[in-house]
Short mmCIF file of C-alpha atoms in Angstrom, two decimals:
data_model
loop_
_atom_site.label_atom_id
_atom_site.label_comp_id
_atom_site.label_asym_id
_atom_site.label_seq_id
_atom_site.Cartn_x
_atom_site.Cartn_y
_atom_site.Cartn_z
CA UNK A 64 -5.74 119.72 49.70
CA UNK A 65 -9.44 120.31 49.33
CA UNK A 66 -10.72 120.61 45.79
CA UNK A 67 -14.33 121.26 46.83
CA UNK A 68 -13.30 124.16 49.05
CA UNK A 69 -11.08 125.67 46.37
CA UNK A 70 -13.84 125.32 43.81
CA UNK A 71 -16.35 127.01 46.10
CA UNK A 72 -13.87 129.83 46.77
CA UNK A 73 -13.18 130.32 43.07
CA UNK A 74 -16.81 130.31 42.01
CA UNK A 75 -18.51 132.02 44.94
CA UNK A 76 -16.90 133.10 48.17
CA UNK A 77 -13.61 134.34 46.66
CA UNK A 78 -14.84 134.88 43.11
CA UNK A 79 -12.06 136.85 41.39
CA UNK A 80 -14.40 139.30 39.67
CA UNK A 81 -17.46 139.63 41.87
CA UNK A 82 -15.81 139.41 45.30
CA UNK A 83 -12.14 140.25 44.86
CA UNK A 84 -12.95 142.80 42.14
CA UNK A 85 -9.85 141.89 40.15
CA UNK A 86 -9.40 142.02 36.38
CA UNK A 87 -12.09 144.70 35.96
CA UNK A 88 -10.64 146.17 32.78
CA UNK A 89 -10.97 143.10 30.61
CA UNK A 90 -14.25 142.14 32.30
CA UNK A 91 -15.87 145.44 31.39
CA UNK A 92 -14.32 145.72 27.96
CA UNK A 93 -14.75 142.38 26.23
CA UNK A 94 -18.08 141.07 27.55
CA UNK A 95 -20.14 142.19 24.58
CA UNK A 96 -20.72 138.75 23.03
CA UNK A 97 -20.76 135.27 24.52
CA UNK A 98 -18.00 134.02 22.20
CA UNK A 99 -15.76 136.84 23.45
CA UNK A 100 -16.56 135.95 27.04
CA UNK A 101 -15.79 132.26 26.57
CA UNK A 102 -12.61 132.98 24.59
CA UNK A 103 -11.29 135.43 27.14
CA UNK A 104 -12.31 133.28 30.11
CA UNK A 105 -10.64 130.14 28.79
CA UNK A 106 -7.48 132.04 27.77
CA UNK A 107 -7.15 133.47 31.25
CA UNK A 108 -7.88 130.09 32.84
CA UNK A 109 -5.15 128.42 30.77
CA UNK A 110 -2.60 131.14 31.48
CA UNK A 111 -3.53 131.27 35.16
CA UNK A 112 -3.16 127.52 35.60
CA UNK A 113 0.15 127.31 33.75
CA UNK A 114 1.66 130.33 35.46
CA UNK A 115 0.48 129.06 38.86
CA UNK A 116 2.20 125.71 38.19
CA UNK A 117 5.45 127.28 37.08
CA UNK A 118 5.57 129.88 39.81
CA UNK A 119 4.86 127.18 42.36
CA UNK A 120 7.72 125.12 40.90
CA UNK A 121 10.09 128.07 40.99
CA UNK A 122 8.92 129.44 44.34
CA UNK A 123 12.09 128.39 46.20
CA UNK A 124 14.43 129.74 43.54
CA UNK A 125 12.88 133.17 42.95
CA UNK A 126 14.53 135.76 45.22
CA UNK A 127 12.11 137.71 47.40
CA UNK A 128 13.22 141.13 46.13
CA UNK A 129 12.53 140.58 42.44
CA UNK A 130 9.61 138.17 42.70
CA UNK A 131 7.06 140.41 40.97
CA UNK A 132 9.32 140.92 37.97
CA UNK A 133 9.93 137.20 37.80
CA UNK A 134 6.21 136.42 37.94
CA UNK A 135 5.60 138.87 35.12
CA UNK A 136 8.25 137.19 32.98
CA UNK A 137 6.62 133.78 33.53
CA UNK A 138 3.12 135.15 32.87
CA UNK A 139 4.24 137.07 29.79
CA UNK A 140 5.74 133.89 28.36
CA UNK A 141 2.42 132.05 28.61
CA UNK A 142 0.44 135.03 27.38
CA UNK A 143 2.61 135.17 24.27
CA UNK A 144 2.01 131.46 23.69
CA UNK A 145 -1.77 131.78 24.07
CA UNK A 146 -1.82 134.90 21.92
CA UNK A 147 0.05 133.23 19.08
CA UNK A 148 -2.02 130.04 19.37
CA UNK A 149 -5.27 132.01 19.21
CA UNK A 150 -4.05 133.95 16.19
CA UNK A 151 -3.13 130.70 14.48
CA UNK A 152 -6.20 128.60 15.25
CA UNK A 153 -8.97 131.03 16.27
CA UNK A 154 -8.23 134.17 14.25
CA UNK A 155 -11.80 135.49 14.64
CA UNK A 156 -11.71 135.42 18.42
CA UNK A 157 -8.15 136.75 18.44
CA UNK A 158 -9.26 139.68 16.33
CA UNK A 159 -12.34 140.51 18.37
CA UNK A 160 -10.46 140.29 21.67
CA UNK A 161 -7.70 142.41 20.18
CA UNK A 162 -5.38 144.03 22.66
CA UNK A 163 -7.01 142.38 25.65
CA UNK A 164 -5.16 139.09 25.12
CA UNK A 165 -1.68 140.73 25.39
CA UNK A 166 -3.04 142.74 28.30
CA UNK A 167 -3.58 139.53 30.28
CA UNK A 168 0.10 140.01 31.24
CA UNK A 169 -0.98 142.74 33.60
CA UNK A 170 -4.31 141.15 34.57
CA UNK A 171 -4.29 141.41 38.33
CA UNK A 172 -6.09 138.10 38.90
CA UNK A 173 -3.06 136.23 37.65
CA UNK A 174 -0.56 138.30 39.59
CA UNK A 175 -2.71 138.12 42.71
CA UNK A 176 -2.96 134.31 42.58
CA UNK A 177 0.80 134.06 41.94
CA UNK A 178 1.57 136.30 44.88
CA UNK A 179 -1.01 135.04 47.34
CA UNK A 180 -1.29 131.36 46.47
CA UNK A 181 1.14 129.83 43.99
CA UNK A 182 4.24 131.21 45.69
CA UNK A 183 3.23 129.60 49.00
CA UNK A 184 1.81 126.25 47.90
CA UNK A 185 2.86 123.03 46.22
CA UNK A 186 2.37 122.41 42.52
CA UNK A 187 -0.86 120.42 42.60
CA UNK A 188 -2.89 122.80 44.83
CA UNK A 189 -1.55 125.69 42.77
CA UNK A 190 -2.77 124.06 39.58
CA UNK A 191 -6.21 123.38 41.10
CA UNK A 192 -6.32 126.96 42.35
CA UNK A 193 -5.57 128.22 38.85
CA UNK A 194 -8.38 126.13 37.36
CA UNK A 195 -10.91 127.09 40.05
CA UNK A 196 -10.18 130.81 39.97
CA UNK A 197 -10.11 130.72 36.18
CA UNK A 198 -13.50 128.99 36.16
CA UNK A 199 -14.91 131.64 38.48
CA UNK A 200 -13.67 134.32 36.08
CA UNK A 201 -15.01 132.47 33.04
CA UNK A 202 -18.47 131.92 34.55
CA UNK A 203 -18.84 135.60 35.42
CA UNK A 204 -17.65 136.63 31.97
CA UNK A 205 -20.10 134.31 30.24
CA UNK A 206 -23.03 135.45 32.40
CA UNK A 207 -22.14 139.11 31.85
CA UNK A 208 -21.64 138.73 28.13
CA UNK A 209 -24.89 136.76 27.80
CA UNK A 210 -26.83 139.56 29.51
CA UNK A 211 -25.13 142.25 27.48
CA UNK A 212 -25.41 140.42 24.18
CA UNK A 213 -29.09 139.67 24.74
CA UNK A 214 -30.07 143.18 25.80
CA UNK A 215 -27.54 145.08 23.74
CA UNK A 216 -27.80 143.38 20.38
CA UNK A 217 -30.81 141.09 20.71
CA UNK A 218 -28.93 137.86 20.13
CA UNK A 219 -27.46 135.00 22.15
CA UNK A 220 -24.18 133.40 21.00
CA UNK A 221 -24.80 134.87 17.58
CA UNK A 222 -28.38 133.53 17.24
CA UNK A 223 -30.97 136.27 16.92
CA UNK A 224 -33.53 136.36 19.74
CA UNK A 225 -35.41 139.53 18.83
CA UNK A 226 -34.95 142.14 16.08
CA UNK A 227 -31.93 144.39 16.51
CA UNK A 228 -34.16 147.48 16.25
CA UNK A 229 -35.47 146.76 19.73
CA UNK A 230 -32.06 146.18 21.34
CA UNK A 231 -30.74 148.71 23.86
CA UNK A 232 -27.37 149.49 22.32
CA UNK A 233 -26.31 151.17 25.55
CA UNK A 234 -25.93 147.69 27.04
CA UNK A 235 -23.26 146.84 24.47
CA UNK A 236 -21.43 150.10 25.20
CA UNK A 237 -19.22 150.61 28.31
CA UNK A 238 -22.27 151.91 30.21
CA UNK A 239 -23.84 148.48 29.94
CA UNK A 240 -20.67 146.86 31.24
CA UNK A 241 -20.72 148.94 34.41
CA UNK A 242 -24.47 148.44 34.91
CA UNK A 243 -24.27 144.68 34.47
CA UNK A 244 -21.19 144.32 36.65
CA UNK A 245 -22.75 146.41 39.41
CA UNK A 246 -25.95 144.37 39.28
CA UNK A 247 -24.03 141.09 39.43
CA UNK A 248 -21.88 142.24 42.36
CA UNK A 249 -25.02 143.30 44.21
CA UNK A 250 -26.64 139.95 43.46
CA UNK A 251 -23.56 138.13 44.74
CA UNK A 252 -23.58 140.11 47.97
CA UNK A 253 -27.27 139.42 48.40
CA UNK A 254 -26.78 135.67 47.86
CA UNK A 255 -23.87 135.55 50.31
CA UNK A 256 -25.80 137.51 52.94
CA UNK A 257 -28.76 135.17 52.49
CA UNK A 258 -26.45 132.18 52.90
CA UNK A 259 -24.93 133.66 56.07
CA UNK A 260 -28.33 134.60 57.49
CA UNK A 261 -29.66 131.12 56.75
CA UNK A 262 -27.08 129.41 58.92
CA UNK B 1299 -47.51 175.69 91.76
CA UNK B 1300 -48.19 172.30 90.43
CA UNK B 1301 -47.06 172.08 86.83
CA UNK B 1302 -49.04 168.94 86.20
CA UNK B 1303 -52.26 170.89 86.44
CA UNK B 1304 -51.21 173.13 83.58
CA UNK B 1305 -51.91 170.44 81.02
CA UNK B 1306 -48.73 171.14 79.08
CA UNK B 1307 -47.51 168.70 76.52
CA UNK B 1308 -43.83 168.03 76.92
CA UNK B 1309 -42.09 167.41 73.64
CA UNK B 1310 -38.86 168.40 71.96
CA UNK B 1311 -38.72 170.83 69.05
CA UNK B 1312 -39.94 171.48 66.37
CA UNK B 1313 -43.21 172.78 67.72
CA UNK B 1314 -44.44 174.52 64.60
CA UNK B 1315 -44.77 172.58 61.41
CA UNK B 1316 -45.70 173.61 57.89
CA UNK B 1317 -47.94 171.53 55.74
CA UNK B 1318 -45.11 171.14 53.22
CA UNK B 1319 -44.49 167.54 52.37
CA UNK B 1320 -42.88 165.75 49.48
CA UNK B 1321 -46.31 165.20 47.93
CA UNK B 1322 -47.20 168.88 48.35
CA UNK B 1323 -43.97 170.04 46.65
CA UNK B 1324 -44.19 167.49 43.84
CA UNK B 1325 -47.80 168.53 43.29
CA UNK B 1326 -46.66 172.12 42.81
CA UNK B 1327 -44.04 170.93 40.30
CA UNK B 1328 -46.73 169.05 38.40
CA UNK B 1329 -48.90 172.18 38.32
CA UNK B 1330 -45.92 174.19 37.06
CA UNK B 1331 -45.50 171.78 34.16
CA UNK B 1332 -49.11 172.15 32.99
CA UNK B 1333 -48.53 175.26 30.79
CA UNK B 1334 -45.65 173.57 28.95
CA UNK B 1335 -47.75 170.43 28.51
CA UNK B 1336 -50.69 172.45 27.23
CA UNK B 1337 -48.51 174.15 24.67
CA UNK B 1338 -46.99 170.81 23.65
CA UNK B 1339 -50.49 169.51 22.91
CA UNK B 1340 -51.18 172.65 20.87
CA UNK B 1341 -47.88 172.31 19.02
CA UNK B 1342 -47.61 168.55 18.50
CA UNK B 1343 -51.15 167.22 18.86
CA UNK B 1344 -52.74 164.87 21.38
CA UNK B 1345 -49.91 162.40 21.09
CA UNK B 1346 -47.91 164.69 23.40
CA UNK B 1347 -50.54 164.28 26.11
CA UNK B 1348 -50.75 160.53 25.51
CA UNK B 1349 -46.95 160.23 25.84
CA UNK B 1350 -47.00 162.16 29.10
CA UNK B 1351 -49.81 160.09 30.59
CA UNK B 1352 -48.26 156.78 29.52
CA UNK B 1353 -44.87 157.77 30.89
CA UNK B 1354 -46.24 159.03 34.20
CA UNK B 1355 -48.36 155.91 34.61
CA UNK B 1356 -45.35 153.75 33.77
CA UNK B 1357 -43.17 155.42 36.40
CA UNK B 1358 -45.85 155.15 39.07
CA UNK B 1359 -46.44 151.52 38.16
CA UNK B 1360 -42.74 150.57 38.35
CA UNK B 1361 -42.34 152.39 41.65
CA UNK B 1362 -45.38 150.61 43.07
CA UNK B 1363 -44.23 147.24 41.71
CA UNK B 1364 -40.72 147.54 43.14
CA UNK B 1365 -41.92 148.62 46.55
CA UNK B 1366 -44.51 145.82 46.68
CA UNK B 1367 -42.14 143.12 45.45
CA UNK B 1368 -39.49 144.08 47.99
CA UNK B 1369 -42.10 144.50 50.73
CA UNK B 1370 -41.16 148.10 51.41
CA UNK B 1371 -43.54 150.89 52.32
CA UNK B 1372 -45.27 152.27 49.27
CA UNK B 1373 -43.93 155.70 48.20
CA UNK B 1374 -46.14 156.27 45.16
CA UNK B 1375 -48.18 158.84 47.09
CA UNK B 1376 -45.34 161.38 47.20
CA UNK B 1377 -45.83 161.99 43.46
CA UNK B 1378 -42.09 162.05 42.76
CA UNK B 1379 -42.47 159.11 40.37
CA UNK B 1380 -45.22 160.95 38.51
CA UNK B 1381 -42.98 164.01 38.14
CA UNK B 1382 -40.19 161.82 36.80
CA UNK B 1383 -42.60 160.25 34.32
CA UNK B 1384 -43.81 163.58 33.01
CA UNK B 1385 -40.22 164.82 32.67
CA UNK B 1386 -39.23 161.71 30.72
CA UNK B 1387 -42.03 162.35 28.24
CA UNK B 1388 -40.94 165.99 28.09
CA UNK B 1389 -37.37 165.20 27.03
CA UNK B 1390 -38.36 162.88 24.17
CA UNK B 1391 -39.59 163.66 20.68
CA UNK B 1392 -43.34 163.37 20.26
CA UNK B 1393 -42.91 160.49 17.81
CA UNK B 1394 -41.25 158.24 20.38
CA UNK B 1395 -42.85 154.76 20.54
CA UNK B 1396 -44.57 154.01 23.84
CA UNK B 1397 -42.39 150.97 24.57
CA UNK B 1398 -39.23 153.08 24.57
CA UNK B 1399 -40.90 155.44 27.01
CA UNK B 1400 -41.74 152.51 29.28
CA UNK B 1401 -38.16 151.21 29.16
CA UNK B 1402 -37.02 154.72 30.08
CA UNK B 1403 -39.49 154.71 32.97
CA UNK B 1404 -38.13 151.38 34.17
CA UNK B 1405 -34.54 152.63 33.98
CA UNK B 1406 -35.31 155.88 35.79
CA UNK B 1407 -37.39 154.39 38.58
CA UNK B 1408 -35.84 150.99 39.20
CA UNK B 1409 -32.18 151.40 38.25
CA UNK B 1410 -31.48 155.05 39.03
CA UNK B 1411 -33.90 155.64 41.89
CA UNK B 1412 -35.01 152.52 43.73
CA UNK B 1413 -31.79 150.51 43.57
CA UNK B 1414 -30.07 153.40 45.31
CA UNK B 1415 -32.70 153.55 48.04
CA UNK B 1416 -35.73 155.28 46.59
CA UNK B 1417 -36.93 158.83 46.84
CA UNK B 1418 -34.22 161.22 48.03
CA UNK B 1419 -31.37 158.78 47.45
CA UNK B 1420 -30.88 158.92 43.69
CA UNK B 1421 -27.48 160.33 42.70
CA UNK B 1422 -28.57 161.36 39.21
CA UNK B 1423 -31.67 163.05 37.95
CA UNK B 1424 -33.77 159.98 37.05
CA UNK B 1425 -35.43 161.57 34.01
CA UNK B 1426 -32.14 162.69 32.47
CA UNK B 1427 -30.40 159.40 33.21
CA UNK B 1428 -33.32 157.67 31.50
CA UNK B 1429 -32.96 159.96 28.50
CA UNK B 1430 -29.25 159.15 28.29
CA UNK B 1431 -30.13 155.45 28.36
CA UNK B 1432 -32.96 155.84 25.84
CA UNK B 1433 -30.46 157.22 23.33
CA UNK B 1434 -29.84 153.50 22.74
CA UNK B 1435 -32.58 153.97 20.16
CA UNK B 1436 -30.88 156.94 18.57
CA UNK B 1437 -33.09 156.94 15.50
CA UNK B 1438 -36.35 157.12 17.44
CA UNK B 1439 -34.90 159.65 19.87
CA UNK B 1440 -33.90 162.07 17.14
CA UNK B 1441 -36.92 161.96 14.82
CA UNK B 1442 -38.31 165.46 14.96
CA UNK B 1443 -41.53 166.77 13.54
CA UNK B 1444 -42.23 170.38 12.72
CA UNK B 1445 -44.46 172.69 14.74
CA UNK B 1446 -48.22 172.41 14.22
CA UNK B 1447 -47.80 169.51 11.82
CA UNK B 1448 -49.80 166.96 13.77
CA UNK B 1449 -52.42 164.93 11.90
CA UNK B 1450 -55.97 164.95 13.30
CA UNK B 1451 -56.81 163.78 16.76
CA UNK B 1452 -56.80 159.99 16.99
CA UNK B 1453 -54.50 158.92 14.19
CA UNK B 1454 -51.42 160.13 16.01
CA UNK B 1455 -52.09 158.15 19.17
CA UNK B 1456 -51.02 154.86 17.70
CA UNK B 1457 -47.50 153.95 16.68
CA UNK B 1458 -46.94 153.35 13.00
CA UNK B 1459 -48.72 156.46 11.87
CA UNK B 1460 -45.80 158.56 13.01
CA UNK B 1461 -43.49 156.90 10.50
CA UNK B 1462 -44.75 159.25 7.81
CA UNK B 1463 -43.59 162.22 9.84
CA UNK B 1464 -40.91 164.12 8.01
CA UNK B 1465 -37.65 164.60 9.83
CA UNK B 1466 -37.37 168.22 10.61
CA UNK B 1467 -34.34 170.21 11.73
CA UNK B 1468 -34.56 171.53 15.26
CA UNK B 1469 -33.13 174.94 16.17
CA UNK B 1470 -30.26 173.19 17.89
CA UNK B 1471 -29.28 171.30 14.74
CA UNK B 1472 -29.09 174.56 12.81
CA UNK B 1473 -27.15 176.28 15.59
CA UNK B 1474 -24.75 173.36 15.64
CA UNK B 1475 -24.06 173.98 11.97
CA UNK B 1476 -23.48 177.67 12.83
CA UNK B 1477 -26.36 178.44 10.50
CA UNK B 1478 -27.87 181.33 12.44
CA UNK B 1479 -29.11 183.08 9.30
CA UNK B 1480 -30.99 179.97 8.16
CA UNK B 1481 -32.47 179.58 11.61
CA UNK B 1482 -33.63 183.19 11.69
CA UNK B 1483 -35.26 182.67 8.34
CA UNK B 1484 -37.02 179.54 9.55
CA UNK B 1485 -38.16 180.77 12.96
CA UNK B 1486 -38.25 184.40 13.96
CA UNK B 1487 -37.66 185.40 17.55
CA UNK B 1488 -41.31 185.48 18.71
CA UNK B 1489 -41.77 181.93 17.41
CA UNK B 1490 -38.71 180.83 19.36
CA UNK B 1491 -40.03 182.48 22.52
CA UNK B 1492 -43.54 181.10 22.26
CA UNK B 1493 -42.32 177.73 21.07
CA UNK B 1494 -43.67 177.23 17.56
CA UNK B 1495 -40.58 175.17 16.74
CA UNK B 1496 -39.55 171.56 16.49
CA UNK B 1497 -37.95 169.70 19.38
CA UNK B 1498 -38.72 167.53 22.39
CA UNK B 1499 -42.28 167.55 23.74
CA UNK B 1500 -41.76 169.72 26.78
CA UNK B 1501 -38.79 171.84 25.80
CA UNK B 1502 -40.18 173.86 22.88
CA UNK B 1503 -42.00 176.65 24.65
CA UNK B 1504 -39.53 178.82 26.53
CA UNK B 1505 -42.37 181.16 27.49
CA UNK B 1506 -44.51 178.47 29.13
CA UNK B 1507 -41.46 177.06 30.92
CA UNK B 1508 -40.61 180.53 32.20
CA UNK B 1509 -44.16 180.86 33.51
CA UNK B 1510 -43.86 177.46 35.21
CA UNK B 1511 -40.46 178.37 36.62
CA UNK B 1512 -41.71 181.70 37.92
CA UNK B 1513 -44.61 179.88 39.57
CA UNK B 1514 -42.18 177.51 41.30
CA UNK B 1515 -40.00 180.39 42.50
CA UNK B 1516 -43.01 182.39 43.74
CA UNK B 1517 -44.35 179.33 45.56
CA UNK B 1518 -40.86 178.91 47.07
CA UNK B 1519 -40.56 175.40 45.73
CA UNK B 1520 -37.24 176.28 44.13
CA UNK B 1521 -34.86 179.17 44.62
CA UNK B 1522 -33.58 181.35 41.80
CA UNK B 1523 -29.91 180.53 42.37
CA UNK B 1524 -29.58 177.53 40.05
CA UNK B 1525 -31.78 178.72 37.14
CA UNK B 1526 -30.30 182.22 37.21
CA UNK B 1527 -26.69 181.10 37.38
CA UNK B 1528 -27.27 178.39 34.75
CA UNK B 1529 -29.10 180.55 32.22
CA UNK B 1530 -26.89 183.53 33.05
CA UNK B 1531 -23.67 181.68 32.40
CA UNK B 1532 -24.97 180.31 29.09
CA UNK B 1533 -26.09 183.83 28.11
CA UNK B 1534 -22.75 185.34 29.02
CA UNK B 1535 -20.68 182.72 27.23
CA UNK B 1536 -22.75 182.76 24.06
CA UNK B 1537 -22.78 186.57 24.03
CA UNK B 1538 -19.03 186.85 24.52
CA UNK B 1539 -18.13 184.11 22.06
CA UNK B 1540 -20.76 184.25 19.30
CA UNK B 1541 -20.43 182.33 16.09
CA UNK B 1542 -21.36 184.79 13.41
CA UNK B 1543 -21.41 188.56 13.79
CA UNK B 1544 -24.60 189.08 15.73
CA UNK B 1545 -23.83 188.29 19.38
CA UNK B 1546 -27.24 189.34 20.69
CA UNK B 1547 -29.22 187.15 18.28
CA UNK B 1548 -26.80 184.28 18.75
CA UNK B 1549 -27.27 184.52 22.49
CA UNK B 1550 -31.07 184.72 22.32
CA UNK B 1551 -31.40 181.76 19.97
CA UNK B 1552 -29.07 179.76 22.20
CA UNK B 1553 -31.18 180.59 25.24
CA UNK B 1554 -34.56 179.91 23.65
CA UNK B 1555 -33.67 176.84 21.62
CA UNK B 1556 -33.06 173.40 23.04
CA UNK B 1557 -33.75 172.21 26.53
CA UNK B 1558 -32.10 175.00 28.48
CA UNK B 1559 -35.24 176.41 30.11
CA UNK B 1560 -36.66 172.98 30.91
CA UNK B 1561 -33.34 171.84 32.34
CA UNK B 1562 -32.63 175.00 34.30
CA UNK B 1563 -36.03 175.24 36.01
CA UNK B 1564 -37.24 171.67 36.33
CA UNK B 1565 -34.20 169.40 36.30
CA UNK B 1566 -31.13 171.16 37.64
CA UNK B 1567 -33.21 172.32 40.62
CA UNK B 1568 -34.08 168.79 41.75
CA UNK B 1569 -33.46 168.89 45.52
CA UNK B 1570 -31.81 165.50 45.69
CA UNK B 1571 -29.22 166.10 43.00
CA UNK B 1572 -28.28 169.72 43.61
CA UNK B 1573 -26.10 171.29 46.30
CA UNK B 1574 -27.53 172.38 49.64
CA UNK B 1575 -25.99 175.82 50.11
CA UNK B 1576 -26.78 178.85 47.95
CA UNK B 1577 -23.12 179.34 47.11
CA UNK B 1578 -22.89 175.72 46.07
CA UNK B 1579 -26.00 176.10 43.95
CA UNK B 1580 -24.44 179.00 42.08
CA UNK B 1581 -21.31 176.94 41.43
CA UNK B 1582 -23.54 174.10 40.27
CA UNK B 1583 -25.47 176.36 37.91
CA UNK B 1584 -22.35 177.92 36.42
CA UNK B 1585 -20.85 174.46 35.95
CA UNK B 1586 -24.00 173.34 34.11
CA UNK B 1587 -23.82 176.43 31.93
CA UNK B 1588 -20.15 175.92 31.07
CA UNK B 1589 -20.61 172.27 30.12
CA UNK B 1590 -23.77 173.02 28.13
CA UNK B 1591 -22.00 175.65 26.03
CA UNK B 1592 -18.91 173.47 25.63
CA UNK B 1593 -21.00 170.58 24.32
CA UNK B 1594 -22.98 172.86 22.00
CA UNK B 1595 -19.80 174.46 20.66
CA UNK B 1596 -17.31 171.63 20.53
CA UNK B 1597 -19.27 168.41 20.95
CA UNK B 1598 -20.76 166.14 18.35
CA UNK B 1599 -24.20 166.46 19.97
CA UNK B 1600 -26.43 169.42 19.16
CA UNK B 1601 -27.56 169.87 22.70
CA UNK B 1602 -25.65 169.62 25.94
CA UNK B 1603 -28.20 170.31 28.67
CA UNK B 1604 -28.85 166.66 29.51
CA UNK B 1605 -25.21 165.69 29.91
CA UNK B 1606 -24.27 168.98 31.57
CA UNK B 1607 -26.80 168.41 34.35
CA UNK B 1608 -25.86 164.74 34.69
CA UNK B 1609 -22.16 165.57 34.99
CA UNK B 1610 -22.84 168.29 37.53
CA UNK B 1611 -25.12 165.88 39.47
CA UNK B 1612 -22.04 163.76 39.97
CA UNK B 1613 -20.12 166.80 41.27
CA UNK B 1614 -22.68 167.66 43.95
CA UNK B 1615 -20.96 165.75 46.75
CA UNK B 1616 -17.73 167.57 45.93
CA UNK B 1617 -19.41 170.98 45.95
CA UNK B 1618 -21.28 170.23 49.17
CA UNK B 1619 -18.12 169.04 50.83
CA UNK B 1620 -16.12 172.14 49.99
CA UNK B 1621 -18.75 174.88 50.15
CA UNK B 1622 -19.94 174.98 53.71
CA UNK B 1623 -21.89 177.94 55.01
CA UNK B 1624 -20.15 179.63 57.92
CA UNK B 1625 -21.71 178.83 61.26
CA UNK B 1626 -23.41 181.70 63.01
CA UNK B 1627 -21.39 183.19 65.84
CA UNK B 1628 -18.32 181.12 65.21
CA UNK B 1629 -15.20 183.04 64.23
CA UNK B 1630 -13.65 182.02 60.96
CA UNK B 1631 -10.82 179.58 61.32
CA UNK B 1632 -7.67 181.17 60.03
CA UNK B 1633 -5.74 179.08 57.61
CA UNK B 1634 -2.28 178.10 58.71
CA UNK B 1635 0.26 180.41 57.05
CA UNK B 1636 1.81 178.81 54.04
CA UNK B 1637 5.34 177.66 54.40
CA UNK B 1638 7.61 180.12 52.67
CA UNK B 1639 8.91 179.02 49.36
CA UNK B 1640 12.45 177.90 49.41
CA UNK B 1641 14.83 179.81 47.24
CA UNK B 1642 15.91 177.73 44.35
CA UNK B 1643 19.44 178.25 43.26
CA UNK B 1644 19.66 180.01 39.92
CA UNK B 1645 15.85 180.07 39.73
#
């Protein structure tokens, strides 16, 4: 087990959003404010870690033919728990994330990690994988939502940076999501190419 | 005979070249926009000229900056950035603050054009994409002043003074409310043709734009396929499906109001974002016309030219892929006969 390698994969070389291009729907939809980004990122990280652990535990019991359905049942269980917890303790975030918390059930990052990692590895590496991939997702979400919140509504984490009259509202609309995501993916490719060329 | 004594230069074709270059063509486009700009100054005051100069300078500056920062060869000399800048100023109201123009310039040049590889590689018309982005500031982008209502020379050049400008309905706003009678009362047909109306800086004078367009066609910078099919399809649709009981007037006001002439001659004909073949260009023009009329009739926006051209820009690859001119001397490939439909029992 190599935590450093898994962390590097989650954050950079196998970043779920910028390299694997998974979980696009929620990434584009909810990254309008930093609090949304953090809330969504941490929810996904928690669900991903827990479902990775459980699927890794059950990996010898789950029959090959119905594995996807079984994964979904496990994931849906944790999503329901997180959804209800958020509604109970963080009602503001739960309201602003809306349908995207229940939709984590079909978030392909979680299913992809279950299929490609948790079902083939022991519990501890699976848990670390969940945390690392979840962190990669969270970091991208926070960066994206910071850019979009700053340019789109002129504030950062709710604090006003410049008057809202000057903010480009397009950046808070879906257009801004696609523009920011495209720019970040390009930046990631550029960094990775630089790193390869440097060797 | 010794061929070496003949002093022939051995080279592959082409042997004859024209002096046409990107800079030459873009220069012609700039010349063609002068009448519309002149009329805009007459109609809206010197602020129209100031907007155009600021926007063109902004585009050239961003293009230069990007190319220098990324250590690429400088392409400012081909004038395409200047054309984009002028067009951006043309599709905005005269009261637009300069900083919004500069943000539009940045978006057009850096995001739409340079990030995709620079001149000739943009997949959207940079000026229209910038306009779509600048609608972020919807209030500033839809503050219209009336014709010939500009205060004296210098006061309009600085932001702040324009705040007193009264919001004024444009022809498109009245058409969108199906208020043709009110529009006819406000502007008669000659005013619509000459351009003594409210609207964006460069779009008001259909006559001057027609002169510019005719100049471009005569100089063979553009062909007539796109403008004719675009304007023709809008004319046909608005004539066949008028709102009100005067199809001819409805059609004429639809043709002369809004950005149709500007879009059809100066934006839809952009080489990079329009199809290659003539047949494809006609399809492109008709598509633009259809979407323009649909947005004007059923959309929440008054005017559909900007989005119509942007949407059709995105269809160009599809049109080019499916409309291929037949190759000379090659017999047409016969399509394989379709498999006969199987009889379905009991239909």
